[in-house]
Amino acid sequence: MSSVLRFLRRPTNLISVIILTLVVVASLWPVGWLPHDPIESDLIKRLIPPAWAEGGDPAYLLGTDNIGRDVFSRVIYGSRFSMLIATSAIVISAVLGIAAGVIAGYTGGRTDSVIMRLVDVQLAFPVIILLIAVVGVVGTGLVPLILVIGITGWAQYARIVRGSTLSIANTEYVEAARALGAGPIRIMFRDVLPNLTSEIIVLSSFGIARMLLLESGLSFLGLGIPPQYPSWGGMVGDSRDYLRSGWWILAFAGGAIALTVLAFNFLGDGLRDSLDPTTRARVKTKQKASK
Amino acid sequence: MRTAFLRRFLQIIPVLILISIVTFSLTRLSGDPTTLLLPLDATEEQRDNLREQLGLNEPVHIQYLTFVGGVLQGDFGESFRYRQPALEIVMERVPATLELAAASLALALLIGLPAGVISAMRHGTITDGAVQFGAFIGQAMPPFYTGLLLLVFLGINVDWIPTGGREPGSLRHLLLPALTLAPFMIAIIARFTRSSVLDVMSRDYVRTARSKGISEMRVMTQHVLRNALIPVVTVIGLQVGALLGGAVITEVVFGWPGIGRLAVTSVLQRDFPVVQAVVMLTAVVFVFVNLIVDLLYTWMDPRIDLYEGTKS
């Protein structure tokens, strides 16, 4: 408990936890409880400014869009698609990348160099151009989108996991396990993987942020989440024609993306500092020194 | 030294081969091109003729080799839409993307480097916190959001700032797109410079230099910065992919006629030879930029051996 409190003492960590709690609540919020239907249009109510602005309507807190849908309800409803895609995609990336990284780092030799070449290739493709091409070919849809952006994220995991696996593989306890007759698979699962936990958590936090940016970029281009679902990126894309008459659509949908990405990056940074024993020791000695 | 260069050079060959396989598979996934090339009422015989003509009846590995042979001669096939060689269409758009990327990179270096150095020198102060916070914001802003906000606040309200399009050599047209693409790079460069400078500042030779009574200014310029800025070069190389990716969105927002926007419109029009040419070209550029960066890195810091890693 005290470690949680210590974590929350850092302002950026606290901010990120608050934002992410709100995002998670928003993404689980039942559609029926939203103030307005996020899908149904109402042309009479189009382009109403936010409630506090001139001409605003208190019933529409963040205003309405070009076909009269409540921006607040859509931003809340849109969160579930962005979060679903980003988190599922990162699970795919993590599983593929960790497997590749552990195998490369533990086996070494040819396998290692082949896997690392593949990492180079993956990193060589500017992801969004590759995604545009792949989505253009396989078509849009929730599941293809998750698969496609998930698969492209493996290389970041593989590279870092490989590095740590290399150093873990040379430790005495792995040596001891090997001496006791444990096979490579057992060592990978029982000795190597558990020691990678905090690193994987940190990577995933940054990874979700990256996935959110990728998905919203694709949705903005009309190549991401199919248009029948409200997504943050798609809403920003729709707002382009109403920059003058409906700035609030852009402001709130785009703001939701930026804040969520910011929160995941803060979280990743905070977790890295508090999970990494070397930095924790450093902070402690620094505190002692300043006393 | 020379063998190291050669080895590094040979390393990119399998990478290029893999890239070509991926690019080739992309078009094969896109289905039968005859449905796109021929009118809907074309007869089965016409389709067969075209398939024969395009070599689609050959076995896959022969098709791949034909594809690679063409690519090596700069032949990516003909654009379905423009009826021109795909590579020609892509090359026409390259200067625009280069201009945008160069301007953003220049901005990023101009702001990111000093910000990172100052942040490290004022380590733990409010200035440092502000720079780090700014860097987080820069990394969290999607380029389409930054771009559209700039349009709302500047493009629409300030007369002399154009809201889109490009005129070669016009800095006014370049302003908003460059400001859109730069923040991400500024953030990365600032953060990396900061940690690199901090790292060097804690080294023994810097402490020695200080203890000799050399002025802080000289310690920084002669000892710290010279060593700290070398790794920043690699980071810039690694970010070329991100820069190109950001350029896609920025180009779409501002109607900038570069290869990113071309890729998006070509995908929407299912003009696959052009898409293929863009993907292949960007990947190859990325591979070579990283090769150059690696070589530059060894040249600047002779202690580093490209193949063996850092010598102690």
Coordinates of C-alpha atoms in Angstrom, one line a residue:
Chain A
M1 CA 0.0 0.0 0.0
S2 CA 2.8 2.4 0.9
S3 CA 4.4 1.8 -2.5
V4 CA 1.1 2.8 -4.1
L5 CA 1.0 6.0 -2.1
R6 CA 4.6 6.7 -2.8
F7 CA 3.8 6.2 -6.5
L8 CA 0.9 8.7 -6.3
R9 CA 3.0 11.4 -4.6
R10 CA 4.6 12.2 -7.9
P11 CA 2.1 14.7 -9.5
T12 CA 2.4 13.3 -13.1
N13 CA 1.7 9.8 -11.8
L14 CA -1.4 11.1 -9.9
I15 CA -2.6 13.0 -13.0
S16 CA -2.2 9.9 -15.2
V17 CA -4.0 7.6 -12.7
I18 CA -6.9 10.1 -12.5
I19 CA -7.2 10.5 -16.3
L20 CA -6.9 6.7 -16.9
T21 CA -9.5 6.0 -14.3
L22 CA -11.9 8.4 -16.1
V23 CA -11.1 6.8 -19.5
V24 CA -11.7 3.3 -18.2
V25 CA -15.0 4.3 -16.5
A26 CA -16.0 6.1 -19.8
S27 CA -15.2 3.0 -21.9
L28 CA -17.3 0.8 -19.6
W29 CA -20.2 3.3 -19.3
P30 CA -23.4 1.7 -20.6
V31 CA -24.8 3.3 -23.8
G32 CA -28.2 3.7 -22.2
W33 CA -26.9 5.9 -19.4
L34 CA -25.3 8.4 -21.8
P35 CA -27.2 11.8 -21.9
H36 CA -27.9 11.3 -25.6
D37 CA -27.8 8.6 -28.3
P38 CA -24.2 8.8 -29.7
I39 CA -25.3 7.4 -33.1
E40 CA -28.7 9.0 -33.9
S41 CA -28.6 12.3 -35.7
D42 CA -31.0 15.2 -35.1
L43 CA -30.6 17.7 -37.8
I44 CA -32.5 20.5 -36.0
K45 CA -29.9 20.4 -33.2
R46 CA -26.8 20.6 -35.4
L47 CA -23.7 22.5 -34.5
I48 CA -24.8 23.7 -31.1
P49 CA -21.8 25.2 -29.2
P50 CA -20.7 23.9 -25.8
A51 CA -23.1 24.7 -22.9
W52 CA -21.0 27.5 -21.5
A53 CA -20.4 29.2 -24.9
E54 CA -22.8 31.8 -26.5
G55 CA -25.7 30.0 -28.0
G56 CA -25.0 26.8 -26.0
D57 CA -27.6 24.4 -24.7
P58 CA -27.2 23.0 -21.2
A59 CA -28.6 19.7 -22.5
Y60 CA -25.5 19.4 -24.7
L61 CA -22.5 19.9 -22.5
L62 CA -19.8 19.8 -25.2
G63 CA -22.1 20.9 -28.0
T64 CA -23.3 18.9 -31.0
D65 CA -21.7 17.9 -34.3
N66 CA -22.7 18.7 -37.9
I67 CA -25.6 16.3 -37.9
G68 CA -26.8 17.1 -34.4
R69 CA -25.2 14.3 -32.3
D70 CA -24.1 15.1 -28.8
V71 CA -20.3 15.5 -28.7
F72 CA -20.0 14.6 -25.0
S73 CA -21.9 11.3 -25.5
R74 CA -19.8 10.5 -28.6
V75 CA -16.5 11.2 -26.9
I76 CA -17.5 8.9 -24.0
Y77 CA -18.8 6.2 -26.3
G78 CA -15.8 6.5 -28.6
S79 CA -13.4 5.7 -25.8
R80 CA -14.4 2.1 -25.7
F81 CA -13.4 1.5 -29.3
S82 CA -10.0 3.3 -29.0
M83 CA -9.3 1.4 -25.7
L84 CA -10.5 -1.9 -27.0
I85 CA -8.3 -1.7 -30.1
A86 CA -5.2 -0.3 -28.3
T87 CA -5.3 -2.8 -25.5
S88 CA -6.0 -5.9 -27.7
A89 CA -3.4 -4.8 -30.2
I90 CA -0.8 -4.4 -27.4
V91 CA -1.5 -7.9 -26.1
I92 CA -0.8 -9.3 -29.6
S93 CA 2.4 -7.2 -29.9
A94 CA 3.5 -8.3 -26.4
V95 CA 2.9 -12.0 -26.9
L96 CA 4.7 -12.0 -30.3
G97 CA 7.5 -9.7 -29.3
I98 CA 8.2 -11.3 -25.9
A99 CA 8.3 -14.8 -27.5
A100 CA 10.6 -13.6 -30.2
G101 CA 12.8 -11.6 -27.8
V102 CA 13.2 -14.4 -25.3
I103 CA 13.9 -17.0 -27.9
A104 CA 16.4 -14.7 -29.7
G105 CA 18.2 -13.8 -26.4
Y106 CA 18.2 -17.3 -24.9
T107 CA 19.0 -19.3 -28.0
G108 CA 21.5 -16.9 -29.5
G109 CA 23.5 -17.8 -32.7
R110 CA 21.7 -18.0 -36.0
T111 CA 18.2 -17.8 -34.5
D112 CA 19.1 -14.7 -32.8
S113 CA 20.5 -13.0 -35.8
V114 CA 17.6 -14.0 -38.0
I115 CA 15.1 -12.6 -35.4
M116 CA 17.0 -9.4 -35.0
R117 CA 17.1 -9.0 -38.8
L118 CA 13.3 -9.3 -38.8
V119 CA 13.2 -6.7 -36.1
D120 CA 15.2 -4.4 -38.3
V121 CA 12.8 -5.0 -41.2
Q122 CA 9.8 -4.3 -39.0
L123 CA 11.4 -1.1 -37.7
A124 CA 12.4 -0.2 -41.2
F125 CA 8.9 0.2 -42.4
P126 CA 7.4 3.5 -41.5
V127 CA 4.5 1.8 -39.7
I128 CA 1.7 4.1 -40.8
I129 CA 2.6 3.8 -44.5
L130 CA 2.7 0.0 -44.1
L131 CA -0.6 0.1 -42.2
I132 CA -2.2 2.3 -44.8
A133 CA -1.1 -0.2 -47.5
V134 CA -2.2 -3.3 -45.5
V135 CA -5.6 -1.8 -44.4
G136 CA -6.2 -0.7 -48.0
V137 CA -5.6 -4.3 -49.1
V138 CA -7.4 -6.3 -46.4
G139 CA -10.1 -3.6 -45.8
T140 CA -11.3 -2.0 -42.7
G141 CA -13.0 -3.7 -39.8
L142 CA -12.5 -4.0 -36.0
V143 CA -10.8 -7.4 -36.0
P144 CA -8.5 -6.8 -39.0
L145 CA -7.5 -3.5 -37.6
I146 CA -6.6 -4.9 -34.2
L147 CA -4.6 -7.8 -35.8
V148 CA -2.7 -5.5 -38.2
I149 CA -1.6 -2.8 -35.7
G150 CA -1.0 -5.5 -33.1
I151 CA 1.4 -7.4 -35.4
T152 CA 3.4 -4.3 -36.3
G153 CA 4.2 -3.6 -32.6
W154 CA 6.2 -6.7 -31.8
A155 CA 9.6 -5.4 -32.7
Q156 CA 9.9 -2.9 -29.9
Y157 CA 9.2 -5.7 -27.4
A158 CA 11.5 -8.1 -29.1
R159 CA 14.4 -5.8 -29.1
I160 CA 14.3 -4.8 -25.4
V161 CA 13.2 -8.3 -24.1
R162 CA 16.1 -9.8 -26.0
G163 CA 18.6 -7.5 -24.3
S164 CA 17.3 -8.3 -20.8
T165 CA 17.1 -12.0 -21.6
L166 CA 20.8 -12.0 -22.6
S167 CA 21.7 -10.6 -19.2
I168 CA 19.4 -12.8 -17.3
A169 CA 20.6 -15.9 -19.1
N170 CA 24.1 -15.2 -17.7
T171 CA 23.1 -14.9 -14.1
E172 CA 24.0 -17.5 -11.5
Y173 CA 20.5 -18.7 -10.8
V174 CA 19.9 -19.5 -14.5
E175 CA 23.2 -21.3 -14.4
A176 CA 22.1 -23.2 -11.3
A177 CA 18.8 -24.1 -12.9
R178 CA 20.6 -25.4 -16.0
A179 CA 23.0 -27.4 -13.7
L180 CA 19.9 -29.0 -12.1
G181 CA 18.9 -30.2 -15.5
A182 CA 16.1 -27.7 -16.4
G183 CA 15.4 -27.6 -20.1
P184 CA 15.5 -24.3 -22.1
I185 CA 11.7 -24.0 -22.3
R186 CA 11.4 -24.4 -18.5
I187 CA 14.1 -21.9 -17.9
M188 CA 12.5 -19.4 -20.3
F189 CA 9.2 -19.7 -18.5
R190 CA 10.3 -20.2 -14.9
D191 CA 13.4 -18.1 -14.7
V192 CA 13.6 -15.6 -17.5
L193 CA 10.0 -14.4 -18.0
P194 CA 9.1 -13.6 -14.4
N195 CA 12.1 -11.4 -14.3
L196 CA 10.9 -9.4 -17.3
T197 CA 7.5 -8.6 -15.7
S198 CA 8.2 -5.0 -14.7
E199 CA 9.9 -4.2 -18.0
I200 CA 7.0 -5.6 -19.9
I201 CA 4.5 -3.5 -17.9
V202 CA 6.5 -0.4 -18.7
L203 CA 6.8 -1.2 -22.4
S204 CA 3.1 -1.9 -22.6
S205 CA 2.1 1.4 -21.0
F206 CA 4.2 3.2 -23.6
G207 CA 2.9 0.7 -26.2
I208 CA -0.7 1.4 -25.6
A209 CA 0.0 5.1 -26.1
R210 CA 1.6 4.3 -29.4
M211 CA -1.3 2.1 -30.5
L212 CA -3.8 4.8 -29.6
L213 CA -1.9 7.3 -31.8
L214 CA -1.7 4.8 -34.7
E215 CA -5.3 3.8 -34.5
S216 CA -6.5 7.4 -34.2
G217 CA -4.3 8.4 -37.1
L218 CA -5.7 5.6 -39.3
S219 CA -9.3 6.5 -38.2
F220 CA -8.6 10.1 -39.0
L221 CA -7.6 9.1 -42.5
G222 CA -10.8 7.0 -42.8
L223 CA -8.8 3.8 -42.8
G224 CA -9.2 2.8 -39.2
I225 CA -12.3 2.0 -37.2
P226 CA -15.3 1.6 -39.6
P227 CA -17.3 4.8 -39.8
Q228 CA -20.4 3.4 -38.2
Y229 CA -18.6 3.4 -34.8
P230 CA -17.7 6.8 -33.3
S231 CA -14.0 6.8 -32.7
W232 CA -11.9 9.8 -31.5
G233 CA -9.7 9.8 -34.6
G234 CA -12.8 9.5 -36.9
M235 CA -14.5 12.4 -35.1
V236 CA -11.4 14.6 -35.6
G237 CA -11.5 13.6 -39.3
D238 CA -15.2 14.5 -39.5
S239 CA -14.5 17.9 -37.8
R240 CA -12.2 19.0 -40.6
D241 CA -15.0 20.5 -42.6
Y242 CA -16.4 22.4 -39.6
L243 CA -13.3 24.0 -38.1
R244 CA -14.9 27.5 -38.3
S245 CA -18.4 26.6 -37.4
G246 CA -17.8 23.8 -34.9
W247 CA -14.4 24.0 -33.4
W248 CA -15.6 22.1 -30.3
I249 CA -15.9 18.8 -32.2
L250 CA -12.1 19.0 -33.0
A251 CA -11.2 20.3 -29.6
F252 CA -12.8 17.6 -27.5
A253 CA -12.3 14.6 -29.6
G254 CA -8.7 15.5 -30.3
G255 CA -8.2 16.5 -26.6
A256 CA -9.4 13.1 -25.5
I257 CA -6.8 11.4 -27.6
A258 CA -4.0 13.7 -26.5
L259 CA -4.9 13.4 -22.8
T260 CA -5.2 9.6 -22.9
V261 CA -1.8 9.2 -24.7
L262 CA -0.2 11.7 -22.3
A263 CA -1.6 9.7 -19.3
F264 CA -0.2 6.4 -20.6
N265 CA 3.2 8.0 -21.3
F266 CA 3.2 9.5 -17.8
L267 CA 2.2 6.1 -16.3
G268 CA 4.9 4.3 -18.2
D269 CA 7.5 6.8 -17.1
G270 CA 6.4 6.7 -13.5
L271 CA 6.3 2.9 -13.5
R272 CA 9.7 2.7 -15.0
D273 CA 11.1 4.8 -12.2
S274 CA 9.3 3.0 -9.4
L275 CA 9.7 -0.5 -10.7
D276 CA 13.4 -0.2 -11.6
P277 CA 15.4 -1.0 -8.4
T278 CA 18.4 0.9 -9.6
T279 CA 16.6 4.2 -10.1
R280 CA 14.8 3.7 -6.8
A281 CA 18.1 3.3 -5.0
R282 CA 19.3 6.4 -6.7
V283 CA 16.3 8.4 -5.6
K284 CA 16.8 7.2 -2.1
T285 CA 20.5 8.1 -1.9
K286 CA 19.7 11.5 -3.4
Q287 CA 17.0 12.1 -0.7
K288 CA 19.5 11.1 2.0
A289 CA 22.1 13.3 0.5
S290 CA 19.8 16.3 0.5
K291 CA 18.8 15.7 4.1
Chain B
M1 CA 37.6 -0.2 -40.2
R2 CA 37.0 -0.9 -43.8
T3 CA 35.9 -4.5 -43.2
A4 CA 33.5 -3.1 -40.6
F5 CA 32.0 -0.8 -43.2
L6 CA 31.7 -3.6 -45.7
R7 CA 30.1 -5.9 -43.2
R8 CA 27.6 -3.2 -42.1
F9 CA 26.8 -2.7 -45.8
L10 CA 26.3 -6.4 -46.4
Q11 CA 23.9 -6.5 -43.5
I12 CA 21.4 -4.5 -45.3
I13 CA 21.0 -6.9 -48.2
P14 CA 18.9 -9.5 -46.4
V15 CA 16.9 -6.6 -45.0
L16 CA 16.2 -5.3 -48.4
I17 CA 15.2 -8.7 -49.7
L18 CA 12.7 -9.1 -46.8
I19 CA 11.3 -5.7 -47.6
S20 CA 10.8 -6.7 -51.2
I21 CA 9.0 -9.9 -50.1
V22 CA 6.7 -8.0 -47.8
T23 CA 5.9 -5.4 -50.5
F24 CA 5.4 -8.1 -53.1
S25 CA 3.0 -10.0 -50.8
L26 CA 1.0 -6.8 -50.2
T27 CA -0.1 -6.6 -53.8
R28 CA -0.8 -10.3 -54.0
L29 CA -3.1 -9.9 -51.0
S30 CA -5.0 -7.2 -52.9
G31 CA -6.6 -9.8 -55.1
D32 CA -7.1 -10.0 -58.8
P33 CA -5.9 -6.8 -60.4
T34 CA -7.9 -7.5 -63.5
T35 CA -11.1 -6.7 -61.7
L36 CA -9.7 -3.2 -61.1
L37 CA -8.0 -2.7 -64.5
L38 CA -10.8 -3.8 -66.8
P39 CA -14.3 -2.5 -67.1
L40 CA -17.0 -4.5 -65.2
D41 CA -18.5 -5.9 -68.4
A42 CA -15.1 -7.3 -69.6
T43 CA -15.4 -10.9 -70.9
E44 CA -13.6 -13.8 -69.2
E45 CA -11.4 -14.0 -72.2
Q46 CA -10.2 -10.4 -71.9
R47 CA -9.4 -11.0 -68.2
D48 CA -7.4 -14.1 -69.1
N49 CA -5.5 -12.2 -71.7
L50 CA -4.6 -9.5 -69.3
R51 CA -3.6 -12.0 -66.6
E52 CA -1.3 -13.6 -69.1
Q53 CA 0.1 -10.2 -70.1
L54 CA 0.7 -9.3 -66.5
G55 CA 2.4 -12.6 -65.8
L56 CA -0.2 -13.6 -63.2
N57 CA -0.4 -17.1 -64.5
E58 CA 3.2 -17.8 -63.7
P59 CA 4.2 -19.6 -60.5
V60 CA 4.5 -17.2 -57.5
H61 CA 8.3 -17.4 -57.2
I62 CA 8.7 -16.5 -60.9
Q63 CA 6.3 -13.6 -60.3
Y64 CA 8.4 -12.5 -57.4
L65 CA 11.6 -12.6 -59.4
T66 CA 10.0 -10.7 -62.2
F67 CA 8.9 -8.1 -59.6
V68 CA 12.4 -7.8 -58.1
G69 CA 13.9 -7.6 -61.6
G70 CA 11.6 -4.8 -62.4
V71 CA 12.2 -3.0 -59.1
L72 CA 16.0 -3.2 -59.6
Q73 CA 15.5 -1.3 -62.9
G74 CA 13.2 1.2 -61.3
D75 CA 10.1 -0.4 -62.7
F76 CA 7.2 -0.7 -60.2
G77 CA 4.6 -1.2 -62.9
E78 CA 2.1 1.3 -64.2
S79 CA -0.2 3.3 -62.1
F80 CA -3.8 2.0 -62.6
R81 CA -5.1 5.5 -62.4
Y82 CA -2.6 7.7 -64.1
R83 CA -1.4 5.2 -66.7
Q84 CA 2.2 6.4 -66.0
P85 CA 5.1 4.5 -64.4
A86 CA 4.4 4.3 -60.7
L87 CA 7.9 5.3 -59.7
E88 CA 7.7 8.5 -61.8
I89 CA 4.5 9.5 -60.0
V90 CA 6.1 8.9 -56.6
M91 CA 9.4 10.7 -57.5
E92 CA 7.4 13.8 -58.5
R93 CA 6.1 14.0 -55.0
V94 CA 9.4 13.3 -53.2
P95 CA 10.7 16.9 -53.1
A96 CA 7.6 18.1 -51.3
T97 CA 8.0 15.5 -48.6
L98 CA 11.7 16.1 -48.3
E99 CA 11.1 19.8 -47.9
L100 CA 8.6 19.2 -45.2
A101 CA 10.8 16.7 -43.4
A102 CA 13.9 18.8 -43.6
A103 CA 12.1 21.9 -42.3
S104 CA 10.6 20.0 -39.3
L105 CA 14.0 18.4 -38.6
A106 CA 15.7 21.8 -38.7
L107 CA 13.1 23.2 -36.3
A108 CA 13.4 20.2 -34.0
L109 CA 17.2 20.5 -33.8
L110 CA 17.0 24.3 -33.3
I111 CA 14.6 23.9 -30.4
G112 CA 15.2 20.4 -29.1
L113 CA 19.0 20.5 -28.7
P114 CA 19.2 23.7 -26.7
A115 CA 16.1 22.6 -24.7
G116 CA 17.7 19.3 -23.8
V117 CA 21.1 20.8 -22.9
I118 CA 19.5 23.5 -20.7
S119 CA 17.3 21.0 -19.1
A120 CA 20.3 18.8 -18.2
M121 CA 22.3 21.8 -16.9
R122 CA 19.4 22.9 -14.7
H123 CA 18.8 19.3 -13.6
G124 CA 16.0 19.1 -11.0
T125 CA 14.9 22.7 -11.3
I126 CA 11.6 24.1 -12.5
T127 CA 13.2 24.7 -16.0
D128 CA 14.1 21.1 -16.2
G129 CA 10.6 20.1 -15.2
A130 CA 9.0 22.4 -17.7
V131 CA 11.1 21.1 -20.6
Q132 CA 10.3 17.5 -19.6
F133 CA 6.6 18.3 -19.3
G134 CA 6.7 20.0 -22.7
A135 CA 8.4 17.0 -24.2
F136 CA 5.6 14.8 -22.9
I137 CA 3.0 17.0 -24.4
G138 CA 4.9 17.0 -27.7
Q139 CA 4.9 13.3 -27.8
A140 CA 1.2 13.0 -26.9
M141 CA -0.2 15.3 -29.5
P142 CA -1.3 13.5 -32.6
P143 CA -0.2 15.4 -35.7
F144 CA -3.7 15.7 -37.0
Y145 CA -4.8 17.4 -33.8
T146 CA -1.8 19.8 -33.7
G147 CA -2.3 20.6 -37.4
L148 CA -6.0 21.3 -37.2
L149 CA -5.6 23.4 -34.0
L150 CA -2.9 25.4 -35.8
L151 CA -5.4 25.9 -38.7
V152 CA -8.1 27.0 -36.2
F153 CA -5.9 29.5 -34.4
L154 CA -3.6 30.7 -37.1
G155 CA -4.6 29.5 -40.5
I156 CA -8.1 30.9 -40.4
N157 CA -7.4 34.0 -38.5
V158 CA -4.1 35.2 -39.8
D159 CA -4.3 36.5 -43.4
W160 CA -0.8 35.8 -44.6
I161 CA -0.7 32.2 -43.4
P162 CA -2.0 29.8 -46.1
T163 CA -4.3 27.0 -44.9
G164 CA -3.0 24.5 -47.3
G165 CA -1.3 23.6 -50.5
R166 CA 2.4 24.1 -51.5
E167 CA 4.3 26.5 -53.6
P168 CA 7.8 25.5 -54.2
G169 CA 10.2 27.7 -52.2
S170 CA 7.3 29.4 -50.3
L171 CA 8.1 29.5 -46.6
R172 CA 4.7 30.7 -45.8
H173 CA 3.1 27.5 -47.1
L174 CA 5.6 25.5 -45.2
L175 CA 5.0 27.2 -41.9
L176 CA 2.0 25.3 -40.5
P177 CA 2.9 21.9 -41.8
A178 CA 6.4 22.2 -40.4
L179 CA 5.0 23.3 -37.0
T180 CA 2.7 20.3 -37.0
L181 CA 5.3 17.8 -37.7
A182 CA 8.1 19.2 -35.5
P183 CA 6.8 18.8 -32.0
F184 CA 7.2 15.1 -31.8
M185 CA 10.8 15.3 -33.0
I186 CA 11.5 18.3 -30.7
A187 CA 10.3 16.2 -27.8
I188 CA 12.4 13.2 -28.7
I189 CA 15.5 15.2 -29.4
A190 CA 15.1 17.2 -26.2
R191 CA 14.6 14.1 -24.0
F192 CA 17.4 12.2 -25.5
T193 CA 19.8 15.2 -25.5
R194 CA 18.9 15.7 -21.8
S195 CA 19.7 12.2 -20.7
S196 CA 22.8 12.0 -22.9
V197 CA 24.2 15.3 -21.4
L198 CA 23.3 14.1 -17.9
D199 CA 25.1 10.9 -18.5
V200 CA 28.3 12.6 -19.7
M201 CA 28.2 15.1 -16.9
S202 CA 28.5 12.4 -14.4
R203 CA 31.7 10.9 -16.0
D204 CA 35.1 11.1 -14.3
Y205 CA 36.7 13.1 -17.0
V206 CA 34.2 15.9 -16.5
R207 CA 34.8 15.9 -12.8
T208 CA 38.6 16.1 -13.5
A209 CA 38.1 18.9 -15.9
R210 CA 36.0 20.8 -13.3
S211 CA 38.6 20.1 -10.6
K212 CA 41.3 21.6 -12.8
G213 CA 39.4 24.9 -12.4
I214 CA 38.3 25.2 -16.0
S215 CA 35.3 27.5 -16.4
E216 CA 31.9 25.8 -16.5
M217 CA 31.4 27.2 -19.9
R218 CA 34.5 25.5 -21.2
V219 CA 33.7 22.2 -19.4
M220 CA 30.4 22.2 -21.1
T221 CA 31.5 23.0 -24.7
Q222 CA 34.9 21.2 -24.7
H223 CA 34.1 18.1 -22.7
V224 CA 30.4 17.5 -22.2
L225 CA 28.7 18.6 -25.4
R226 CA 31.2 17.1 -27.8
N227 CA 30.7 13.7 -26.3
A228 CA 27.0 14.0 -25.4
L229 CA 25.8 15.0 -28.9
I230 CA 27.2 12.0 -30.7
P231 CA 24.5 9.5 -29.6
V232 CA 21.8 12.1 -30.5
V233 CA 22.7 11.5 -34.1
T234 CA 21.6 7.9 -34.0
V235 CA 18.3 8.8 -32.4
I236 CA 17.7 11.2 -35.3
G237 CA 18.4 8.4 -37.7
L238 CA 15.9 6.1 -35.9
Q239 CA 13.2 8.7 -36.0
V240 CA 13.2 9.1 -39.8
G241 CA 10.5 6.4 -39.9
A242 CA 8.4 8.4 -37.4
L243 CA 9.1 11.6 -39.3
L244 CA 7.8 10.0 -42.5
G245 CA 4.8 8.5 -40.7
G246 CA 3.9 11.9 -39.2
A247 CA 4.4 13.5 -42.7
V248 CA 1.6 11.3 -44.0
I249 CA -0.9 12.8 -41.7
T250 CA 0.5 16.3 -41.9
E251 CA 0.4 16.1 -45.7
V252 CA -3.3 15.0 -45.6
V253 CA -4.2 17.8 -43.2
F254 CA -2.6 20.6 -45.3
G255 CA -3.1 19.2 -48.7
W256 CA 0.7 19.0 -49.1
P257 CA 1.5 17.2 -52.3
G258 CA 4.0 14.7 -50.9
I259 CA 4.4 10.9 -51.0
G260 CA 2.4 10.4 -47.8
R261 CA -0.7 12.0 -49.2
L262 CA -0.1 10.1 -52.4
A263 CA 0.0 6.9 -50.5
V264 CA -3.4 7.6 -48.8
T265 CA -5.1 8.7 -52.0
S266 CA -3.7 5.7 -53.9
V267 CA -4.9 3.3 -51.3
L268 CA -8.4 4.8 -51.4
Q269 CA -8.3 4.5 -55.2
R270 CA -6.8 1.0 -55.0
D271 CA -3.9 2.1 -57.1
F272 CA -1.6 -0.6 -55.8
P273 CA 1.5 -0.1 -58.0
V274 CA 1.8 3.4 -56.6
V275 CA 1.3 2.2 -53.0
Q276 CA 3.9 -0.5 -53.5
A277 CA 6.4 2.1 -54.9
V278 CA 5.8 4.4 -51.9
V279 CA 6.2 1.6 -49.3
M280 CA 9.3 0.2 -51.0
L281 CA 10.9 3.6 -51.4
T282 CA 10.3 4.8 -47.9
A283 CA 11.7 1.5 -46.5
V284 CA 14.8 1.7 -48.6
V285 CA 15.3 5.3 -47.7
F286 CA 15.0 4.4 -44.0
V287 CA 17.5 1.6 -44.3
F288 CA 20.0 3.8 -46.0
V289 CA 19.6 6.7 -43.7
N290 CA 20.3 4.4 -40.8
L291 CA 23.4 3.0 -42.6
I292 CA 24.6 6.6 -43.1
V293 CA 23.9 7.4 -39.5
D294 CA 25.8 4.4 -38.3
L295 CA 28.8 5.3 -40.4
L296 CA 28.7 8.9 -39.3
Y297 CA 28.5 7.7 -35.8
T298 CA 31.7 5.6 -36.1
W299 CA 33.4 8.4 -37.9
M300 CA 32.6 10.8 -35.0
D301 CA 33.4 8.4 -32.3
P302 CA 36.3 6.1 -33.3
R303 CA 35.9 4.1 -30.1
I304 CA 32.8 2.5 -31.5
D305 CA 33.2 -0.6 -33.6
L306 CA 30.1 -1.2 -35.7
Y307 CA 30.2 -4.9 -35.5
E308 CA 31.5 -5.6 -32.1
G309 CA 29.7 -2.9 -30.3
T310 CA 31.3 -0.4 -28.0
K311 CA 34.9 -1.1 -27.0
S312 CA 35.6 -0.3 -23.5

